């Protein structure tokens, strides 16, 4: 592993272990640190890292705190596939119950580890769906095991899942950056020393390449942050939609109870009038 890879992997571990609210700030600091240490490749890769959604962060916390979770899910998934292949109904029912218990336990543990004592139903569903997808698709399970998910996965029944999550992107442009560095170095002509003008040209080219790399990194970071703002806004919109739906249900229920109370009041008034009239007749 190259030294740059070490700094990148350290940055990944730090970013995906920490509170997502601090992600953008720490990512910028780690990318700047990598550039200051003369490692533009790692700086670019760090800048490209995406902040996890709340659900993805909760799942990441789980697998990082308890690495056995991913292995247990993978083992159960293997047993389920074998039962499906052999059409063993009894075993399949038994494993399905085991799956439900395992998922419920993992969800409780995940929310406890992340300190999420209360949560929206949609957030719990995203966490559950990701764990179910890991059971259904080995590719999802492999990504889950890294503890670097950035988005939840979708699952609509046992079988192949179509994950919508993205894990940490690969170390991009490493070879091209090294090639750019190599080509920017002043070289020597065969049998002689490179002219001074060639050295200056190479230095100018190297400086220009560094500035371009910096501008690209800044643009990538701006785009990533814009995507995160959009994702946060969309999540807030979904949550407010749920709140509005809940309030509408509560309002409808309150209106129904009010109608019932008004009807009961009318009946009570009618009985009161009847009783009053009977009393008046008897008193004459």
PDB file of C-alpha atoms in Angstrom:
ATOM      1  CA  UNK A   1       0.000   0.000   0.000  1.00  0.00           C
ATOM      2  CA  UNK A   2       1.370   3.427  -0.935  1.00  0.00           C
ATOM      3  CA  UNK A   3       1.783   6.138   1.752  1.00  0.00           C
ATOM      4  CA  UNK A   4      -0.961   8.161   0.065  1.00  0.00           C
ATOM      5  CA  UNK A   5      -3.295   5.194   0.396  1.00  0.00           C
ATOM      6  CA  UNK A   6      -2.631   5.148   4.146  1.00  0.00           C
ATOM      7  CA  UNK A   7      -3.680   8.773   4.556  1.00  0.00           C
ATOM      8  CA  UNK A   8      -6.756   8.204   2.395  1.00  0.00           C
ATOM      9  CA  UNK A   9      -7.881   5.148   4.349  1.00  0.00           C
ATOM     10  CA  UNK A  10      -7.253   6.963   7.647  1.00  0.00           C
ATOM     11  CA  UNK A  11      -9.419   9.828   6.393  1.00  0.00           C
ATOM     12  CA  UNK A  12     -12.163   7.408   5.333  1.00  0.00           C
ATOM     13  CA  UNK A  13     -12.168   5.739   8.755  1.00  0.00           C
ATOM     14  CA  UNK A  14     -12.331   9.085  10.531  1.00  0.00           C
ATOM     15  CA  UNK A  15     -15.063  10.568   8.340  1.00  0.00           C
ATOM     16  CA  UNK A  16     -17.381   7.552   8.334  1.00  0.00           C
ATOM     17  CA  UNK A  17     -16.960   6.968  12.075  1.00  0.00           C
ATOM     18  CA  UNK A  18     -17.824  10.532  13.080  1.00  0.00           C
ATOM     19  CA  UNK A  19     -21.063  12.474  13.369  1.00  0.00           C
ATOM     20  CA  UNK A  20     -22.308  13.266   9.843  1.00  0.00           C
ATOM     21  CA  UNK A  21     -22.961  16.865  10.913  1.00  0.00           C
ATOM     22  CA  UNK A  22     -19.172  17.292  11.142  1.00  0.00           C
ATOM     23  CA  UNK A  23     -18.482  15.455   7.869  1.00  0.00           C
ATOM     24  CA  UNK A  24     -18.135  18.407   5.488  1.00  0.00           C
ATOM     25  CA  UNK A  25     -15.925  20.417   7.843  1.00  0.00           C
ATOM     26  CA  UNK A  26     -13.585  17.493   8.597  1.00  0.00           C
ATOM     27  CA  UNK A  27     -13.442  16.436   4.938  1.00  0.00           C
ATOM     28  CA  UNK A  28     -12.256  19.904   3.924  1.00  0.00           C
ATOM     29  CA  UNK A  29      -9.643  19.893   6.700  1.00  0.00           C
ATOM     30  CA  UNK A  30      -8.340  16.426   5.784  1.00  0.00           C
ATOM     31  CA  UNK A  31      -8.191  17.287   2.075  1.00  0.00           C
ATOM     32  CA  UNK A  32      -6.249  20.480   2.855  1.00  0.00           C
ATOM     33  CA  UNK A  33      -3.893  18.495   5.064  1.00  0.00           C
ATOM     34  CA  UNK A  34      -3.239  15.983   2.270  1.00  0.00           C
ATOM     35  CA  UNK A  35      -2.467  18.809  -0.179  1.00  0.00           C
ATOM     36  CA  UNK A  36      -0.125  20.439   2.328  1.00  0.00           C
ATOM     37  CA  UNK A  37       1.694  17.116   2.646  1.00  0.00           C
ATOM     38  CA  UNK A  38       2.182  16.982  -1.127  1.00  0.00           C
ATOM     39  CA  UNK A  39      -0.440  14.307  -1.791  1.00  0.00           C
ATOM     40  CA  UNK A  40      -2.909  15.819  -4.318  1.00  0.00           C
ATOM     41  CA  UNK A  41      -4.209  12.380  -5.308  1.00  0.00           C
ATOM     42  CA  UNK A  42      -5.455  11.633  -1.793  1.00  0.00           C
ATOM     43  CA  UNK A  43      -6.718  15.203  -1.456  1.00  0.00           C
ATOM     44  CA  UNK A  44      -8.864  14.796  -4.572  1.00  0.00           C
ATOM     45  CA  UNK A  45     -10.133  11.398  -3.415  1.00  0.00           C
ATOM     46  CA  UNK A  46     -10.982  12.753   0.048  1.00  0.00           C
ATOM     47  CA  UNK A  47     -12.846  15.692  -1.485  1.00  0.00           C
ATOM     48  CA  UNK A  48     -14.913  13.224  -3.539  1.00  0.00           C
ATOM     49  CA  UNK A  49     -16.084  11.345  -0.431  1.00  0.00           C
ATOM     50  CA  UNK A  50     -19.804  11.819   0.160  1.00  0.00           C
ATOM     51  CA  UNK A  51     -21.509  12.506   3.446  1.00  0.00           C
ATOM     52  CA  UNK A  52     -23.743   9.588   4.511  1.00  0.00           C
ATOM     53  CA  UNK A  53     -27.468  10.019   4.977  1.00  0.00           C
ATOM     54  CA  UNK A  54     -28.800   9.563   8.494  1.00  0.00           C
ATOM     55  CA  UNK A  55     -29.884   5.982   7.749  1.00  0.00           C
ATOM     56  CA  UNK A  56     -26.538   5.069   6.147  1.00  0.00           C
ATOM     57  CA  UNK A  57     -24.650   6.576   9.089  1.00  0.00           C
ATOM     58  CA  UNK A  58     -26.715   4.531  11.552  1.00  0.00           C
ATOM     59  CA  UNK A  59     -25.919   1.315   9.643  1.00  0.00           C
ATOM     60  CA  UNK A  60     -22.230   2.277   9.417  1.00  0.00           C
ATOM     61  CA  UNK A  61     -22.132   2.817  13.186  1.00  0.00           C
ATOM     62  CA  UNK A  62     -23.589  -0.646  13.689  1.00  0.00           C
ATOM     63  CA  UNK A  63     -21.123  -2.572  11.526  1.00  0.00           C
ATOM     64  CA  UNK A  64     -18.152  -0.567  12.830  1.00  0.00           C
ATOM     65  CA  UNK A  65     -19.108  -1.160  16.469  1.00  0.00           C
ATOM     66  CA  UNK A  66     -20.046  -4.816  15.909  1.00  0.00           C
ATOM     67  CA  UNK A  67     -18.189  -6.278  12.891  1.00  0.00           C
ATOM     68  CA  UNK A  68     -19.883  -9.650  13.473  1.00  0.00           C
ATOM     69  CA  UNK A  69     -23.221  -8.241  12.284  1.00  0.00           C
ATOM     70  CA  UNK A  70     -22.255  -8.297   8.606  1.00  0.00           C
ATOM     71  CA  UNK A  71     -20.907 -11.839   8.906  1.00  0.00           C
ATOM     72  CA  UNK A  72     -24.052 -13.073  10.645  1.00  0.00           C
ATOM     73  CA  UNK A  73     -26.223 -11.529   7.939  1.00  0.00           C
ATOM     74  CA  UNK A  74     -24.097 -13.139   5.227  1.00  0.00           C
ATOM     75  CA  UNK A  75     -24.304 -16.565   6.897  1.00  0.00           C
ATOM     76  CA  UNK A  76     -28.084 -16.334   7.276  1.00  0.00           C
ATOM     77  CA  UNK A  77     -28.415 -15.190   3.659  1.00  0.00           C
ATOM     78  CA  UNK A  78     -26.499 -18.274   2.530  1.00  0.00           C
ATOM     79  CA  UNK A  79     -28.830 -20.552   4.498  1.00  0.00           C
ATOM     80  CA  UNK A  80     -31.892 -18.813   3.072  1.00  0.00           C
ATOM     81  CA  UNK A  81     -30.643 -19.230  -0.498  1.00  0.00           C
ATOM     82  CA  UNK A  82     -29.950 -22.912   0.111  1.00  0.00           C
ATOM     83  CA  UNK A  83     -33.456 -23.411   1.527  1.00  0.00           C
ATOM     84  CA  UNK A  84     -34.940 -21.634  -1.482  1.00  0.00           C
ATOM     85  CA  UNK A  85     -32.916 -23.710  -3.916  1.00  0.00           C
ATOM     86  CA  UNK A  86     -33.917 -27.009  -2.295  1.00  0.00           C
ATOM     87  CA  UNK A  87     -37.549 -25.890  -1.800  1.00  0.00           C
ATOM     88  CA  UNK A  88     -37.310 -26.818   1.887  1.00  0.00           C
ATOM     89  CA  UNK A  89     -40.476 -25.100   3.137  1.00  0.00           C
ATOM     90  CA  UNK A  90     -40.014 -26.012   6.791  1.00  0.00           C
ATOM     91  CA  UNK A  91     -36.438 -24.755   6.858  1.00  0.00           C
ATOM     92  CA  UNK A  92     -37.390 -21.631   4.921  1.00  0.00           C
ATOM     93  CA  UNK A  93     -40.113 -20.738   7.440  1.00  0.00           C
ATOM     94  CA  UNK A  94     -37.703 -21.306  10.301  1.00  0.00           C
ATOM     95  CA  UNK A  95     -35.021 -19.144   8.690  1.00  0.00           C
ATOM     96  CA  UNK A  96     -37.553 -16.435   7.821  1.00  0.00           C
ATOM     97  CA  UNK A  97     -38.469 -16.139  11.506  1.00  0.00           C
ATOM     98  CA  UNK A  98     -34.775 -16.066  12.362  1.00  0.00           C
ATOM     99  CA  UNK A  99     -34.232 -13.329   9.774  1.00  0.00           C
ATOM    100  CA  UNK A 100     -37.003 -11.199  11.260  1.00  0.00           C
ATOM    101  CA  UNK A 101     -35.560 -11.541  14.758  1.00  0.00           C
ATOM    102  CA  UNK A 102     -32.035 -10.784  13.534  1.00  0.00           C
ATOM    103  CA  UNK A 103     -33.138  -7.674  11.645  1.00  0.00           C
ATOM    104  CA  UNK A 104     -35.193  -6.384  14.595  1.00  0.00           C
ATOM    105  CA  UNK A 105     -32.274  -6.935  16.961  1.00  0.00           C
ATOM    106  CA  UNK A 106     -29.839  -5.226  14.585  1.00  0.00           C
ATOM    107  CA  UNK A 107     -32.165  -2.227  14.212  1.00  0.00           C
ATOM    108  CA  UNK A 108     -32.495  -1.807  17.985  1.00  0.00           C
ATOM    109  CA  UNK A 109     -28.736  -2.094  18.397  1.00  0.00           C
ATOM    110  CA  UNK A 110     -28.067   0.350  15.551  1.00  0.00           C
ATOM    111  CA  UNK A 111     -30.352   3.045  16.939  1.00  0.00           C
ATOM    112  CA  UNK A 112     -28.949   2.573  20.431  1.00  0.00           C
ATOM    113  CA  UNK A 113     -25.353   2.907  19.188  1.00  0.00           C
ATOM    114  CA  UNK A 114     -26.189   6.040  17.223  1.00  0.00           C
ATOM    115  CA  UNK A 115     -28.024   7.614  20.144  1.00  0.00           C
ATOM    116  CA  UNK A 116     -31.267   7.851  18.166  1.00  0.00           C
ATOM    117  CA  UNK A 117     -33.786   7.256  20.944  1.00  0.00           C
ATOM    118  CA  UNK A 118     -36.685   8.438  18.805  1.00  0.00           C
ATOM    119  CA  UNK A 119     -36.930   8.311  15.043  1.00  0.00           C
ATOM    120  CA  UNK A 120     -39.336   8.777  12.173  1.00  0.00           C
ATOM    121  CA  UNK A 121     -40.884   5.646  10.728  1.00  0.00           C
ATOM    122  CA  UNK A 122     -39.230   6.419   7.380  1.00  0.00           C
ATOM    123  CA  UNK A 123     -35.753   6.427   8.969  1.00  0.00           C
ATOM    124  CA  UNK A 124     -36.339   3.076  10.659  1.00  0.00           C
ATOM    125  CA  UNK A 125     -37.657   1.693   7.360  1.00  0.00           C
ATOM    126  CA  UNK A 126     -34.523   2.823   5.499  1.00  0.00           C
ATOM    127  CA  UNK A 127     -32.283   1.102   8.047  1.00  0.00           C
ATOM    128  CA  UNK A 128     -34.393  -2.071   7.909  1.00  0.00           C
ATOM    129  CA  UNK A 129     -34.447  -2.021   4.106  1.00  0.00           C
ATOM    130  CA  UNK A 130     -30.654  -1.747   3.947  1.00  0.00           C
ATOM    131  CA  UNK A 131     -30.180  -4.710   6.285  1.00  0.00           C
ATOM    132  CA  UNK A 132     -32.751  -6.729   4.320  1.00  0.00           C
ATOM    133  CA  UNK A 133     -30.950  -5.854   1.077  1.00  0.00           C
ATOM    134  CA  UNK A 134     -27.692  -7.104   2.577  1.00  0.00           C
ATOM    135  CA  UNK A 135     -29.431 -10.434   3.205  1.00  0.00           C
ATOM    136  CA  UNK A 136     -30.738 -10.570  -0.346  1.00  0.00           C
ATOM    137  CA  UNK A 137     -27.686  -9.428  -2.293  1.00  0.00           C
ATOM    138  CA  UNK A 138     -24.056 -10.392  -1.521  1.00  0.00           C
ATOM    139  CA  UNK A 139     -22.881  -7.212  -3.273  1.00  0.00           C
ATOM    140  CA  UNK A 140     -24.833  -5.085  -0.804  1.00  0.00           C
ATOM    141  CA  UNK A 141     -23.531  -7.191   2.092  1.00  0.00           C
ATOM    142  CA  UNK A 142     -19.966  -6.624   0.903  1.00  0.00           C
ATOM    143  CA  UNK A 143     -20.478  -2.859   0.773  1.00  0.00           C
ATOM    144  CA  UNK A 144     -22.231  -2.859   4.137  1.00  0.00           C
ATOM    145  CA  UNK A 145     -19.250  -4.660   5.668  1.00  0.00           C
ATOM    146  CA  UNK A 146     -16.980  -1.704   4.795  1.00  0.00           C
ATOM    147  CA  UNK A 147     -18.904   0.634   7.092  1.00  0.00           C
ATOM    148  CA  UNK A 148     -18.796   3.351   4.437  1.00  0.00           C
ATOM    149  CA  UNK A 149     -22.332   3.440   3.054  1.00  0.00           C
ATOM    150  CA  UNK A 150     -23.552   6.846   1.954  1.00  0.00           C
ATOM    151  CA  UNK A 151     -27.135   5.941   1.133  1.00  0.00           C
ATOM    152  CA  UNK A 152     -29.702   3.346   2.120  1.00  0.00           C
ATOM    153  CA  UNK A 153     -30.456   0.337  -0.078  1.00  0.00           C
ATOM    154  CA  UNK A 154     -33.894  -0.687  -1.296  1.00  0.00           C
ATOM    155  CA  UNK A 155     -35.305  -4.201  -0.945  1.00  0.00           C
ATOM    156  CA  UNK A 156     -38.708  -5.434  -2.119  1.00  0.00           C
ATOM    157  CA  UNK A 157     -38.618  -9.120  -1.261  1.00  0.00           C
ATOM    158  CA  UNK A 158     -36.100 -11.927  -0.901  1.00  0.00           C
ATOM    159  CA  UNK A 159     -34.058 -12.459  -4.012  1.00  0.00           C
ATOM    160  CA  UNK A 160     -31.710 -10.203  -5.922  1.00  0.00           C
ATOM    161  CA  UNK A 161     -31.821  -6.664  -4.600  1.00  0.00           C
ATOM    162  CA  UNK A 162     -31.257  -3.519  -6.588  1.00  0.00           C
ATOM    163  CA  UNK A 163     -29.226  -1.360  -4.220  1.00  0.00           C
ATOM    164  CA  UNK A 164     -29.441   2.411  -4.463  1.00  0.00           C
ATOM    165  CA  UNK A 165     -26.484   2.936  -2.150  1.00  0.00           C
ATOM    166  CA  UNK A 166     -23.026   4.112  -3.121  1.00  0.00           C
ATOM    167  CA  UNK A 167     -19.991   3.233  -1.071  1.00  0.00           C
ATOM    168  CA  UNK A 168     -16.713   5.156  -0.933  1.00  0.00           C
ATOM    169  CA  UNK A 169     -15.542   5.835  -4.484  1.00  0.00           C
ATOM    170  CA  UNK A 170     -12.332   4.134  -5.605  1.00  0.00           C
ATOM    171  CA  UNK A 171      -9.064   6.011  -5.525  1.00  0.00           C
ATOM    172  CA  UNK A 172      -9.500   7.834  -8.796  1.00  0.00           C
ATOM    173  CA  UNK A 173      -6.942   9.271 -11.145  1.00  0.00           C
ATOM    174  CA  UNK A 174      -4.013   7.907  -9.148  1.00  0.00           C
ATOM    175  CA  UNK A 175      -2.143   6.659 -12.199  1.00  0.00           C
ATOM    176  CA  UNK A 176      -2.991   9.733 -14.264  1.00  0.00           C
ATOM    177  CA  UNK A 177      -1.819  12.041 -11.472  1.00  0.00           C
ATOM    178  CA  UNK A 178       1.432  10.149 -11.120  1.00  0.00           C
ATOM    179  CA  UNK A 179       1.834  10.312 -14.875  1.00  0.00           C
ATOM    180  CA  UNK A 180       1.233  14.067 -14.794  1.00  0.00           C
ATOM    181  CA  UNK A 181       3.864  14.458 -12.093  1.00  0.00           C
ATOM    182  CA  UNK A 182       6.338  12.399 -14.048  1.00  0.00           C
ATOM    183  CA  UNK A 183       5.748  14.306 -17.269  1.00  0.00           C
ATOM    184  CA  UNK A 184       6.054  17.619 -15.421  1.00  0.00           C
ATOM    185  CA  UNK A 185       9.566  16.801 -14.187  1.00  0.00           C
ATOM    186  CA  UNK A 186      12.374  18.322 -16.235  1.00  0.00           C
ATOM    187  CA  UNK A 187      13.970  15.497 -18.153  1.00  0.00           C
ATOM    188  CA  UNK A 188      17.418  15.149 -19.661  1.00  0.00           C
ATOM    189  CA  UNK A 189      18.138  14.703 -23.321  1.00  0.00           C
ATOM    190  CA  UNK A 190      19.993  11.589 -24.383  1.00  0.00           C
ATOM    191  CA  UNK A 191      23.678  12.163 -23.850  1.00  0.00           C
ATOM    192  CA  UNK A 192      23.294  15.682 -22.396  1.00  0.00           C
ATOM    193  CA  UNK A 193      21.717  17.989 -19.830  1.00  0.00           C
ATOM    194  CA  UNK A 194      18.258  19.538 -20.396  1.00  0.00           C
ATOM    195  CA  UNK A 195      18.408  23.201 -21.403  1.00  0.00           C
ATOM    196  CA  UNK A 196      17.521  25.799 -18.781  1.00  0.00           C
ATOM    197  CA  UNK A 197      14.523  26.925 -20.833  1.00  0.00           C
ATOM    198  CA  UNK A 198      13.130  23.396 -20.757  1.00  0.00           C
ATOM    199  CA  UNK A 199      13.475  23.346 -16.983  1.00  0.00           C
ATOM    200  CA  UNK A 200      11.602  26.609 -16.632  1.00  0.00           C
ATOM    201  CA  UNK A 201       8.880  25.381 -18.998  1.00  0.00           C
ATOM    202  CA  UNK A 202       8.537  22.173 -17.014  1.00  0.00           C
ATOM    203  CA  UNK A 203       8.316  24.114 -13.749  1.00  0.00           C
ATOM    204  CA  UNK A 204       5.668  26.407 -15.231  1.00  0.00           C
ATOM    205  CA  UNK A 205       3.709  23.404 -16.463  1.00  0.00           C
ATOM    206  CA  UNK A 206       3.998  21.762 -13.050  1.00  0.00           C
ATOM    207  CA  UNK A 207       2.716  24.902 -11.331  1.00  0.00           C
ATOM    208  CA  UNK A 208      -0.165  25.165 -13.777  1.00  0.00           C
ATOM    209  CA  UNK A 209      -1.069  21.528 -13.218  1.00  0.00           C
ATOM    210  CA  UNK A 210      -1.089  22.077  -9.450  1.00  0.00           C
ATOM    211  CA  UNK A 211      -3.390  25.073  -9.811  1.00  0.00           C
ATOM    212  CA  UNK A 212      -5.711  23.133 -12.114  1.00  0.00           C
ATOM    213  CA  UNK A 213      -5.790  20.243  -9.655  1.00  0.00           C
ATOM    214  CA  UNK A 214      -6.654  22.663  -6.852  1.00  0.00           C
ATOM    215  CA  UNK A 215      -9.458  24.275  -8.870  1.00  0.00           C
ATOM    216  CA  UNK A 216     -10.860  20.869  -9.826  1.00  0.00           C
ATOM    217  CA  UNK A 217     -10.792  19.773  -6.183  1.00  0.00           C
ATOM    218  CA  UNK A 218     -12.582  22.956  -5.113  1.00  0.00           C
ATOM    219  CA  UNK A 219     -15.221  22.519  -7.823  1.00  0.00           C
ATOM    220  CA  UNK A 220     -15.748  18.868  -6.841  1.00  0.00           C
ATOM    221  CA  UNK A 221     -16.139  19.870  -3.197  1.00  0.00           C
ATOM    222  CA  UNK A 222     -18.644  22.598  -4.100  1.00  0.00           C
ATOM    223  CA  UNK A 223     -20.652  20.098  -6.163  1.00  0.00           C
ATOM    224  CA  UNK A 224     -20.556  17.515  -3.385  1.00  0.00           C
ATOM    225  CA  UNK A 225     -21.711  20.057  -0.812  1.00  0.00           C
ATOM    226  CA  UNK A 226     -24.519  21.214  -3.129  1.00  0.00           C
ATOM    227  CA  UNK A 227     -25.646  17.592  -3.545  1.00  0.00           C
ATOM    228  CA  UNK A 228     -25.613  17.153   0.218  1.00  0.00           C
ATOM    229  CA  UNK A 229     -27.686  20.305   0.751  1.00  0.00           C
ATOM    230  CA  UNK A 230     -30.165  19.024  -1.835  1.00  0.00           C
ATOM    231  CA  UNK A 231     -30.297  15.598  -0.185  1.00  0.00           C
ATOM    232  CA  UNK A 232     -30.806  17.159   3.259  1.00  0.00           C
ATOM    233  CA  UNK A 233     -33.570  19.405   1.932  1.00  0.00           C
ATOM    234  CA  UNK A 234     -35.289  16.468   0.229  1.00  0.00           C
ATOM    235  CA  UNK A 235     -35.095  14.445   3.439  1.00  0.00           C
ATOM    236  CA  UNK A 236     -36.558  17.352   5.419  1.00  0.00           C
ATOM    237  CA  UNK A 237     -39.334  17.681   2.847  1.00  0.00           C
ATOM    238  CA  UNK A 238     -40.209  13.990   3.179  1.00  0.00           C
ATOM    239  CA  UNK A 239     -40.239  14.291   6.964  1.00  0.00           C
ATOM    240  CA  UNK A 240     -42.512  17.343   6.831  1.00  0.00           C
ATOM    241  CA  UNK A 241     -44.826  15.514   4.429  1.00  0.00           C
ATOM    242  CA  UNK A 242     -45.091  12.739   6.993  1.00  0.00           C
ATOM    243  CA  UNK A 243     -45.762  15.290   9.739  1.00  0.00           C
ATOM    244  CA  UNK A 244     -48.453  16.962   7.632  1.00  0.00           C
ATOM    245  CA  UNK A 245     -50.055  13.585   6.952  1.00  0.00           C
ATOM    246  CA  UNK A 246     -50.006  12.782  10.660  1.00  0.00           C
ATOM    247  CA  UNK A 247     -51.488  16.170  11.550  1.00  0.00           C
ATOM    248  CA  UNK A 248     -54.240  15.686   8.963  1.00  0.00           C
ATOM    249  CA  UNK A 249     -55.086  12.312  10.475  1.00  0.00           C
ATOM    250  CA  UNK A 250     -55.124  13.824  13.963  1.00  0.00           C
ATOM    251  CA  UNK A 251     -57.289  16.727  12.755  1.00  0.00           C
ATOM    252  CA  UNK A 252     -59.731  14.355  11.063  1.00  0.00           C
ATOM    253  CA  UNK A 253     -59.903  12.262  14.224  1.00  0.00           C
ATOM    254  CA  UNK A 254     -60.502  15.368  16.348  1.00  0.00           C
ATOM    255  CA  UNK A 255     -63.249  16.537  13.960  1.00  0.00           C
ATOM    256  CA  UNK A 256     -64.913  13.124  14.193  1.00  0.00           C
ATOM    257  CA  UNK A 257     -64.810  13.217  17.993  1.00  0.00           C
ATOM    258  CA  UNK A 258     -66.234  16.753  17.943  1.00  0.00           C
ATOM    259  CA  UNK A 259     -69.130  15.619  15.740  1.00  0.00           C
ATOM    260  CA  UNK A 260     -69.795  12.732  18.099  1.00  0.00           C
ATOM    261  CA  UNK A 261     -69.708  15.071  21.105  1.00  0.00           C
ATOM    262  CA  UNK A 262     -72.114  17.501  19.426  1.00  0.00           C
ATOM    263  CA  UNK A 263     -74.501  14.670  18.599  1.00  0.00           C
ATOM    264  CA  UNK A 264     -74.337  13.411  22.176  1.00  0.00           C
ATOM    265  CA  UNK A 265     -75.038  16.952  23.402  1.00  0.00           C
ATOM    266  CA  UNK A 266     -78.136  17.231  21.185  1.00  0.00           C
ATOM    267  CA  UNK A 267     -79.430  13.889  22.457  1.00  0.00           C
ATOM    268  CA  UNK A 268     -78.794  14.933  26.044  1.00  0.00           C
ATOM    269  CA  UNK A 269     -80.632  18.227  25.510  1.00  0.00           C
ATOM    270  CA  UNK A 270     -83.613  16.397  23.992  1.00  0.00           C
ATOM    271  CA  UNK A 271     -83.755  14.050  26.980  1.00  0.00           C
ATOM    272  CA  UNK A 272     -83.475  17.016  29.307  1.00  0.00           C
ATOM    273  CA  UNK A 273     -86.427  18.742  27.610  1.00  0.00           C
ATOM    274  CA  UNK A 274     -88.535  15.559  27.771  1.00  0.00           C
ATOM    275  CA  UNK A 275     -87.764  15.159  31.444  1.00  0.00           C
ATOM    276  CA  UNK A 276     -88.617  18.808  32.094  1.00  0.00           C
ATOM    277  CA  UNK A 277     -91.981  18.483  30.337  1.00  0.00           C
ATOM    278  CA  UNK A 278     -92.864  15.312  32.306  1.00  0.00           C
ATOM    279  CA  UNK A 279     -92.004  17.059  35.538  1.00  0.00           C
ATOM    280  CA  UNK A 280     -94.191  20.037  34.642  1.00  0.00           C
ATOM    281  CA  UNK A 281     -97.160  17.776  33.798  1.00  0.00           C
ATOM    282  CA  UNK A 282     -96.853  15.897  37.076  1.00  0.00           C
ATOM    283  CA  UNK A 283     -96.615  19.116  39.041  1.00  0.00           C
ATOM    284  CA  UNK A 284     -99.977  20.466  37.784  1.00  0.00           C
TER     285      UNK A 284
END
